[in-house]
Amino acid sequence: MSQVGVQWCRVWVTMLLLLPSAPVEGGELCLMRSVLISLQRVQADSFTKQESLDLPPGARPALYCSNKCTLLDWCQLWCAYPSNTPTHCLISNITVMPTYQETNLADALTCHTTRPKDLATHANITGGKQDTLFPLRVKENLLDGFYNYDINQCFFTDSSNSDRWFTLDFGQPKCFQHVILHALNYDVAKYRFNNVQVRVSNVTAVTPPDEFSAYDLFGEFPGAASPGQVVEMKSPKPVCARFITGHMLYNNGFQVCHVEVF
């Protein structure tokens, strides 16, 4: 199994928004998944990159906005607004999973994300002791289906060896080939995301992290992450497991900002 830093392709095999694959304005239209999200939440984020584009008269939002997003290598989400009679496209690099659950429904729009439907969002999670100096950086941030590059959207553990870990529990075996980990978007990523292993198992949860070696190694990232690096660990064939663990061996606090499993 292997790991690589990746920039995600915009094409996914099974999607909910079906668009034609013919070229439009020089770019290939791609398939995306719809997700309900508050427009105010997307627009309010100062940590993300975004653009608001005027819809040309007579343009179909699903075609125009999707094509514009596809042509930008940083775009991961687009929304046409206002919802009743769209006049604008909001293009953003915010990470929103299709399984994200919006709480502010009064301001919610049906947007479209390049991310795949995954198993990690809303799974059960346990983890090492959180660094008490940063009370907002809780383990639940990894699985809420939303990441806007804000450092307080991450999980940050204490630096002791007994605390540099997290475990996902799906409740029953689930099959997947990819585990994606997002490092924090700051220079200190090289200290807080360094020499990371991901292991999987179907057996009863073990005592972390000393007994993680009893789990099968899914993938590892042996070096130091660059700011904002997205690390993919990929199996050549599906792996079925109930538990997934992430464990940093480097002697510092472990900080990871978003997890995807599919």
mmCIF file of N, CA and C in Angstrom, residues 173-230:
data_model
loop_
_atom_site.group_PDB
_atom_site.id
_atom_site.type_symbol
_atom_site.label_atom_id
_atom_site.label_comp_id
_atom_site.label_asym_id
_atom_site.label_seq_id
_atom_site.Cartn_x
_atom_site.Cartn_y
_atom_site.Cartn_z
ATOM 1 N N PRO A 173 -17.743 -3.948 10.019
ATOM 2 C CA PRO A 173 -16.770 -3.816 8.926
ATOM 3 C C PRO A 173 -17.332 -3.051 7.729
ATOM 4 N N LYS A 174 -16.533 -2.134 7.223
ATOM 5 C CA LYS A 174 -16.848 -1.380 6.012
ATOM 6 C C LYS A 174 -15.676 -1.540 5.050
ATOM 7 N N CYS A 175 -15.969 -1.519 3.757
ATOM 8 C CA CYS A 175 -14.929 -1.728 2.756
ATOM 9 C C CYS A 175 -14.528 -0.397 2.100
ATOM 10 N N PHE A 176 -13.234 -0.216 1.887
ATOM 11 C CA PHE A 176 -12.696 1.039 1.354
ATOM 12 C C PHE A 176 -11.329 0.784 0.744
ATOM 13 N N GLN A 177 -10.847 1.753 -0.024
ATOM 14 C CA GLN A 177 -9.510 1.696 -0.614
ATOM 15 C C GLN A 177 -8.668 2.921 -0.312
ATOM 16 N N HIS A 178 -9.299 3.998 0.121
ATOM 17 C CA HIS A 178 -8.590 5.264 0.327
ATOM 18 C C HIS A 178 -8.781 5.758 1.759
ATOM 19 N N VAL A 179 -7.699 6.229 2.354
ATOM 20 C CA VAL A 179 -7.756 7.000 3.593
ATOM 21 C C VAL A 179 -7.024 8.308 3.325
ATOM 22 N N ILE A 180 -7.729 9.427 3.509
ATOM 23 C CA ILE A 180 -7.194 10.755 3.218
ATOM 24 C C ILE A 180 -7.029 11.526 4.526
ATOM 25 N N LEU A 181 -5.854 12.088 4.746
ATOM 26 C CA LEU A 181 -5.576 12.896 5.928
ATOM 27 C C LEU A 181 -5.116 14.281 5.482
ATOM 28 N N HIS A 182 -5.688 15.323 6.073
ATOM 29 C CA HIS A 182 -5.314 16.706 5.758
ATOM 30 C C HIS A 182 -4.443 17.268 6.868
ATOM 31 N N ALA A 183 -3.238 17.693 6.509
ATOM 32 C CA ALA A 183 -2.367 18.363 7.473
ATOM 33 C C ALA A 183 -2.792 19.824 7.621
ATOM 34 N N LEU A 184 -2.417 20.446 8.751
ATOM 35 C CA LEU A 184 -2.791 21.839 8.967
ATOM 36 C C LEU A 184 -2.109 22.760 7.967
ATOM 37 N N ASN A 185 -2.723 23.900 7.733
ATOM 38 C CA ASN A 185 -2.292 24.809 6.681
ATOM 39 C C ASN A 185 -1.300 25.856 7.203
ATOM 40 N N TYR A 186 -0.316 25.415 7.982
ATOM 41 C CA TYR A 186 0.683 26.324 8.554
ATOM 42 C C TYR A 186 2.050 25.655 8.515
ATOM 43 N N ASP A 187 3.119 26.454 8.654
ATOM 44 C CA ASP A 187 4.480 25.926 8.583
ATOM 45 C C ASP A 187 4.765 24.874 9.644
ATOM 46 N N VAL A 188 4.088 24.950 10.796
ATOM 47 C CA VAL A 188 4.340 23.977 11.859
ATOM 48 C C VAL A 188 3.811 22.591 11.508
ATOM 49 N N ALA A 189 3.220 22.424 10.338
ATOM 50 C CA ALA A 189 2.765 21.103 9.908
ATOM 51 C C ALA A 189 3.906 20.096 9.927
ATOM 52 N N LYS A 190 5.118 20.541 9.642
ATOM 53 C CA LYS A 190 6.258 19.610 9.593
ATOM 54 C C LYS A 190 6.565 19.006 10.955
ATOM 55 N N TYR A 191 6.114 19.658 12.022
ATOM 56 C CA TYR A 191 6.291 19.106 13.363
ATOM 57 C C TYR A 191 5.044 18.365 13.852
ATOM 58 N N ARG A 192 3.886 18.780 13.400
ATOM 59 C CA ARG A 192 2.632 18.252 13.937
ATOM 60 C C ARG A 192 1.986 17.186 13.049
ATOM 61 N N PHE A 193 2.562 16.970 11.874
ATOM 62 C CA PHE A 193 2.122 15.868 11.014
ATOM 63 C C PHE A 193 3.388 15.267 10.419
ATOM 64 N N ASN A 194 3.949 14.291 11.130
ATOM 65 C CA ASN A 194 5.282 13.790 10.803
ATOM 66 C C ASN A 194 5.372 12.324 11.223
ATOM 67 N N ASN A 195 5.713 11.451 10.270
ATOM 68 C CA ASN A 195 5.859 10.014 10.545
ATOM 69 C C ASN A 195 4.544 9.435 11.090
ATOM 70 N N VAL A 196 3.543 9.401 10.224
ATOM 71 C CA VAL A 196 2.191 8.984 10.602
ATOM 72 C C VAL A 196 1.879 7.615 9.994
ATOM 73 N N GLN A 197 1.310 6.743 10.800
ATOM 74 C CA GLN A 197 0.870 5.425 10.345
ATOM 75 C C GLN A 197 -0.642 5.302 10.451
ATOM 76 N N VAL A 198 -1.242 4.606 9.484
ATOM 77 C CA VAL A 198 -2.661 4.271 9.526
ATOM 78 C C VAL A 198 -2.777 2.755 9.535
ATOM 79 N N ARG A 199 -3.510 2.218 10.512
ATOM 80 C CA ARG A 199 -3.702 0.773 10.640
ATOM 81 C C ARG A 199 -5.196 0.454 10.691
ATOM 82 N N VAL A 200 -5.539 -0.784 10.343
ATOM 83 C CA VAL A 200 -6.941 -1.199 10.273
ATOM 84 C C VAL A 200 -7.111 -2.560 10.919
ATOM 85 N N SER A 201 -8.353 -2.833 11.382
ATOM 86 C CA SER A 201 -8.610 -4.123 12.019
ATOM 87 C C SER A 201 -10.112 -4.363 12.149
ATOM 88 N N ASN A 202 -10.474 -5.636 12.278
ATOM 89 C CA ASN A 202 -11.848 -6.037 12.583
ATOM 90 C C ASN A 202 -11.993 -6.550 13.999
ATOM 91 N N VAL A 203 -10.887 -6.710 14.711
ATOM 92 C CA VAL A 203 -10.945 -7.285 16.049
ATOM 93 C C VAL A 203 -11.380 -6.232 17.061
ATOM 94 N N THR A 204 -11.628 -6.667 18.280
ATOM 95 C CA THR A 204 -12.018 -5.749 19.347
ATOM 96 C C THR A 204 -10.965 -4.662 19.515
ATOM 97 N N ALA A 205 -11.410 -3.453 19.817
ATOM 98 C CA ALA A 205 -10.491 -2.332 19.981
ATOM 99 C C ALA A 205 -9.401 -2.667 20.989
ATOM 100 N N VAL A 206 -8.166 -2.302 20.661
ATOM 101 C CA VAL A 206 -7.025 -2.572 21.528
ATOM 102 C C VAL A 206 -6.716 -1.342 22.374
ATOM 103 N N THR A 207 -5.788 -1.492 23.314
ATOM 104 C CA THR A 207 -5.358 -0.369 24.138
ATOM 105 C C THR A 207 -4.440 0.530 23.323
ATOM 106 N N PRO A 208 -4.829 1.777 23.076
ATOM 107 C CA PRO A 208 -4.007 2.659 22.235
ATOM 108 C C PRO A 208 -2.949 3.378 23.075
ATOM 109 N N PRO A 209 -1.833 3.767 22.434
ATOM 110 C CA PRO A 209 -1.409 3.316 21.103
ATOM 111 C C PRO A 209 -0.489 2.092 21.153
ATOM 112 N N ASP A 210 -0.192 1.608 22.358
ATOM 113 C CA ASP A 210 0.812 0.542 22.510
ATOM 114 C C ASP A 210 0.464 -0.717 21.736
ATOM 115 N N GLU A 211 -0.836 -1.030 21.598
ATOM 116 C CA GLU A 211 -1.235 -2.274 20.947
ATOM 117 C C GLU A 211 -1.666 -2.079 19.497
ATOM 118 N N PHE A 212 -1.443 -0.875 18.938
ATOM 119 C CA PHE A 212 -1.792 -0.647 17.536
ATOM 120 C C PHE A 212 -1.014 -1.575 16.604
ATOM 121 N N SER A 213 0.156 -2.039 17.025
ATOM 122 C CA SER A 213 0.963 -2.915 16.170
ATOM 123 C C SER A 213 0.246 -4.223 15.864
ATOM 124 N N ALA A 214 -0.776 -4.565 16.651
ATOM 125 C CA ALA A 214 -1.564 -5.773 16.383
ATOM 126 C C ALA A 214 -2.487 -5.584 15.178
ATOM 127 N N TYR A 215 -2.726 -4.338 14.770
ATOM 128 C CA TYR A 215 -3.556 -4.048 13.609
ATOM 129 C C TYR A 215 -2.712 -4.139 12.341
ATOM 130 N N ASP A 216 -3.385 -4.308 11.196
ATOM 131 C CA ASP A 216 -2.693 -4.380 9.906
ATOM 132 C C ASP A 216 -2.320 -2.973 9.442
ATOM 133 N N LEU A 217 -1.115 -2.828 8.938
ATOM 134 C CA LEU A 217 -0.671 -1.539 8.411
ATOM 135 C C LEU A 217 -1.353 -1.281 7.075
ATOM 136 N N PHE A 218 -2.117 -0.197 6.996
ATOM 137 C CA PHE A 218 -2.785 0.193 5.752
ATOM 138 C C PHE A 218 -1.873 1.092 4.922
ATOM 139 N N GLY A 219 -1.206 2.037 5.568
ATOM 140 C CA GLY A 219 -0.314 2.955 4.876
ATOM 141 C C GLY A 219 0.437 3.797 5.869
ATOM 142 N N GLU A 220 1.467 4.482 5.390
ATOM 143 C CA GLU A 220 2.245 5.343 6.276
ATOM 144 C C GLU A 220 2.787 6.531 5.505
ATOM 145 N N PHE A 221 3.008 7.598 6.246
ATOM 146 C CA PHE A 221 3.585 8.823 5.716
ATOM 147 C C PHE A 221 4.864 9.060 6.512
ATOM 148 N N PRO A 222 6.030 8.679 5.983
ATOM 149 C CA PRO A 222 7.250 8.667 6.783
ATOM 150 C C PRO A 222 7.895 10.025 7.006
ATOM 151 N N GLY A 223 7.513 11.035 6.241
ATOM 152 C CA GLY A 223 8.198 12.308 6.327
ATOM 153 C C GLY A 223 7.423 13.367 7.078
ATOM 154 N N ALA A 224 7.833 14.620 6.868
ATOM 155 C CA ALA A 224 7.172 15.770 7.465
ATOM 156 C C ALA A 224 6.261 16.415 6.428
ATOM 157 N N ALA A 225 5.030 16.721 6.819
ATOM 158 C CA ALA A 225 4.062 17.301 5.892
ATOM 159 C C ALA A 225 4.393 18.759 5.597
ATOM 160 N N SER A 226 4.068 19.193 4.405
ATOM 161 C CA SER A 226 4.135 20.610 4.055
ATOM 162 C C SER A 226 2.822 21.269 4.450
ATOM 163 N N PRO A 227 2.781 22.596 4.574
ATOM 164 C CA PRO A 227 1.546 23.268 4.985
ATOM 165 C C PRO A 227 0.367 22.938 4.061
ATOM 166 N N GLY A 228 -0.726 22.461 4.661
ATOM 167 C CA GLY A 228 -1.924 22.156 3.895
ATOM 168 C C GLY A 228 -1.851 20.891 3.059
ATOM 169 N N GLN A 229 -0.833 20.078 3.257
ATOM 170 C CA GLN A 229 -0.691 18.888 2.425
ATOM 171 C C GLN A 229 -1.837 17.908 2.649
ATOM 172 N N VAL A 230 -2.329 17.359 1.539
ATOM 173 C CA VAL A 230 -3.356 16.323 1.578
ATOM 174 C C VAL A 230 -2.668 14.996 1.286
#
